[in-house]
Coordinates of C-alpha atoms in Angstrom, one line a residue:
X247 CA 45.1 159.1 90.5
X248 CA 47.9 161.0 90.7
X249 CA 48.1 160.8 86.9
X250 CA 44.7 162.1 86.2
X251 CA 44.1 164.5 88.6
X252 CA 47.7 165.3 87.7
X253 CA 47.0 166.3 84.1
X254 CA 43.6 168.3 85.3
X255 CA 45.7 170.7 87.7
X256 CA 48.2 171.6 85.0
X257 CA 46.1 171.5 81.9
X258 CA 43.6 173.9 83.9
X259 CA 43.9 177.9 84.6
X260 CA 46.3 178.3 87.2
X261 CA 45.1 179.8 90.4
X262 CA 41.3 178.6 89.8
X263 CA 39.3 176.4 91.8
X264 CA 40.0 173.2 89.0
X265 CA 43.5 173.6 89.2
X266 CA 43.2 174.0 93.4
X267 CA 41.2 171.2 93.7
X268 CA 42.7 168.9 91.1
X269 CA 46.2 169.9 92.9
X270 CA 45.0 169.2 96.8
X271 CA 44.0 165.8 95.5
X272 CA 47.3 165.4 93.6
X273 CA 49.5 166.3 96.9
X274 CA 46.7 164.0 98.4
X275 CA 47.0 161.0 96.1
X276 CA 50.7 161.9 95.2
X277 CA 52.1 161.7 99.0
X278 CA 50.4 158.6 100.1
X279 CA 52.0 156.7 96.6
X280 CA 55.8 158.1 97.4
X281 CA 55.9 157.3 101.2
X282 CA 54.2 153.6 100.3
X283 CA 56.6 153.5 97.4
X284 CA 59.4 154.1 100.0
X285 CA 58.5 151.6 102.8
X286 CA 57.9 148.6 99.6
X287 CA 61.8 149.5 98.5
X288 CA 63.3 149.3 102.2
X289 CA 61.1 145.9 102.7
X290 CA 61.7 145.0 99.0
X291 CA 65.4 146.6 98.9
X292 CA 66.7 143.9 96.5
X293 CA 64.5 144.5 93.9
X294 CA 62.8 147.4 94.6
X295 CA 65.8 149.8 96.6
X296 CA 65.2 152.7 93.8
X297 CA 61.5 152.9 94.6
X298 CA 62.9 154.3 98.1
X299 CA 65.4 157.0 96.9
X300 CA 62.2 158.0 94.1
X301 CA 59.1 157.8 97.5
X302 CA 61.2 159.8 99.3
X303 CA 61.2 162.5 96.5
X304 CA 58.4 162.6 95.2
X305 CA 57.2 163.6 99.1
X306 CA 59.4 165.8 99.1
X307 CA 58.7 167.1 96.2
X308 CA 55.1 167.6 96.4
X309 CA 55.2 169.1 100.3
X310 CA 57.8 171.6 99.7
X311 CA 55.7 172.4 96.7
X312 CA 52.5 173.2 98.5
X313 CA 55.1 175.2 101.2
X314 CA 56.3 177.3 98.5
X315 CA 53.4 179.4 97.9
X316 CA 52.7 179.3 101.7
X317 CA 56.2 180.2 102.7
X318 CA 54.9 183.4 104.1
X319 CA 53.1 181.1 106.8
X320 CA 53.7 180.4 110.4
X321 CA 55.7 177.4 110.5
X322 CA 56.7 177.0 106.6
X323 CA 60.5 177.9 107.1
X324 CA 61.2 175.5 109.9
X325 CA 59.5 172.4 107.5
X326 CA 61.7 173.8 104.5
X327 CA 64.9 173.5 106.4
X328 CA 63.1 169.8 107.3
X329 CA 63.0 168.6 103.9
X330 CA 65.8 169.8 103.0
X331 CA 68.3 168.0 104.9
X332 CA 66.0 164.7 103.2
X333 CA 66.5 165.8 100.3
X334 CA 69.9 166.6 100.7
X335 CA 70.6 163.2 102.4
X336 CA 68.9 161.5 99.4
X337 CA 70.7 162.8 97.2
X338 CA 74.2 161.8 99.0
X339 CA 72.9 158.5 99.3
X340 CA 71.7 158.5 95.2
X341 CA 74.5 159.7 94.4
X342 CA 76.7 156.6 96.0
X343 CA 74.4 154.6 95.0
X344 CA 75.2 155.3 91.1
X345 CA 79.0 155.8 92.1
X346 CA 79.2 152.4 93.6
X347 CA 77.0 150.4 90.7
X348 CA 79.8 151.7 88.1
X349 CA 82.2 149.7 89.9
X350 CA 79.9 146.5 89.3
X351 CA 80.3 144.3 86.3
X352 CA 77.2 145.9 84.5
X353 CA 77.4 148.4 86.1
X354 CA 73.8 147.8 87.3
X355 CA 73.0 148.1 91.5
X356 CA 69.4 145.9 92.9
X357 CA 68.6 145.7 88.9
X358 CA 68.6 149.7 88.6
X359 CA 71.6 151.7 85.9
X360 CA 73.9 153.9 87.2
X361 CA 72.0 156.5 84.8
X362 CA 68.6 155.6 87.0
X363 CA 70.5 156.9 90.6
X364 CA 72.1 159.7 88.7
X365 CA 69.1 161.1 87.5
X366 CA 67.4 160.9 90.6
X367 CA 70.5 162.2 92.3
X368 CA 69.8 165.4 90.1
X369 CA 66.6 165.7 91.1
X370 CA 66.9 166.0 94.4
X371 CA 69.7 167.6 93.6
X372 CA 67.4 170.6 92.7
X373 CA 65.5 170.4 94.9
X374 CA 67.9 171.3 97.5
X375 CA 69.3 174.1 95.9
X376 CA 65.6 175.4 95.8
X377 CA 65.2 174.5 99.3
X378 CA 68.0 176.4 100.7
X379 CA 66.9 179.8 98.4
X380 CA 63.3 179.5 100.1
X381 CA 65.2 178.8 103.7
X382 CA 68.2 181.8 103.5
X383 CA 66.4 184.2 100.8
X384 CA 65.2 187.3 102.9
X385 CA 63.1 188.5 100.4
X386 CA 60.4 185.9 97.6
X387 CA 59.5 187.3 94.9
X388 CA 56.1 185.9 93.8
X389 CA 57.4 185.0 90.7
X390 CA 59.9 183.0 92.2
X391 CA 57.9 181.3 94.9
X392 CA 55.0 180.3 91.9
X393 CA 58.3 178.7 90.1
X394 CA 59.3 177.0 92.7
X395 CA 56.0 175.5 93.2
X396 CA 55.6 174.9 89.3
X397 CA 58.9 173.3 89.6
X398 CA 58.5 170.8 92.7
X399 CA 54.7 169.8 91.2
X400 CA 55.9 169.4 87.8
X401 CA 58.4 166.7 89.0
X402 CA 56.7 164.6 91.4
X403 CA 54.3 165.2 88.3
X404 CA 56.7 163.2 85.9
X405 CA 57.8 160.8 89.1
X406 CA 54.7 159.1 89.1
X407 CA 53.5 159.5 84.9
X408 CA 57.1 157.7 84.7
X409 CA 56.0 155.3 87.8
X410 CA 52.5 154.7 85.8
X411 CA 53.9 154.4 82.2
X412 CA 57.6 154.0 82.0
X413 CA 58.0 152.1 85.3
X414 CA 56.3 149.1 87.3
X415 CA 53.2 150.2 85.3
X416 CA 54.3 149.7 81.8
X417 CA 53.9 145.9 81.8
X418 CA 49.6 146.6 82.0
X419 CA 51.0 147.0 78.4
X420 CA 50.9 145.3 75.6
X421 CA 54.2 144.3 74.5
X422 CA 54.1 146.0 70.9
X423 CA 52.9 149.4 72.8
X424 CA 56.0 149.4 75.2
X425 CA 58.6 148.8 72.5
X426 CA 56.6 151.7 70.6
X427 CA 58.5 154.7 72.8
X428 CA 54.7 156.1 73.1
X429 CA 55.1 155.1 76.5
X430 CA 57.8 158.4 77.2
X431 CA 55.3 160.9 76.0
X432 CA 53.5 161.5 78.8
X433 CA 56.7 162.4 80.9
X434 CA 58.2 164.6 77.6
X435 CA 54.5 166.2 77.7
X436 CA 55.2 167.0 81.4
X437 CA 58.7 168.1 80.7
X438 CA 57.7 170.6 78.2
X439 CA 54.7 172.2 80.0
X440 CA 56.6 173.0 82.9
X441 CA 59.5 174.4 81.5
X442 CA 56.2 176.5 79.3
X443 CA 54.5 177.8 82.8
X444 CA 58.3 178.5 84.2
X445 CA 59.2 180.6 81.1
X446 CA 55.6 182.4 81.3
X447 CA 56.0 182.4 85.4
X448 CA 59.4 184.6 85.3
X449 CA 59.5 186.4 82.0
X450 CA 58.0 189.3 83.6
X451 CA 59.2 190.9 86.9
X452 CA 56.8 191.2 89.7
X453 CA 56.7 193.0 93.4
X454 CA 58.6 191.6 96.2
X455 CA 56.9 190.3 99.6
X456 CA 58.8 189.4 102.8
X457 CA 59.3 185.8 103.0
X458 CA 59.5 185.6 107.2

């Protein structure tokens, strides 16, 4: 569901009813899936440990994506502080797991390569830096607020698509499809569209608004 409504939200005109409605369903579905993934990763760490970290990252991304467009709302800053703390801890844990994996004979930890942990570490680190900007910025421009929203939602969407097409969900496709590389196209498309919308958002100056 997160992949379907995420596609609608990303492809529809921003700010319109379809985009907002699809975005709300995406936040709920992605949030629930992320929490369940984190629980699964904690319970079955021998095979799904990285899912624990990906679940936490997915939950913090979509929740902070909502907060980014409501930064002036009462209490939003306090929530951002809590999310920043989670992202910081998650980033440290992911880097540590990746580094430890490099010391293993096959450079893998619980079935996942060191590069997988470092990749998620990069995402968590980017999210943390953005959190700090939203927490300590005395003024947040509209374009920066929207850019943070786009960045967080698109990375969350990227994680959802990865789980569905190149992660565990890939097993439902025939071997010929899995080996063709076509299942990587959704993730590439999301990244390209994210860059396009970020460029379109930040290319023109907009007035500043007080963040808190």
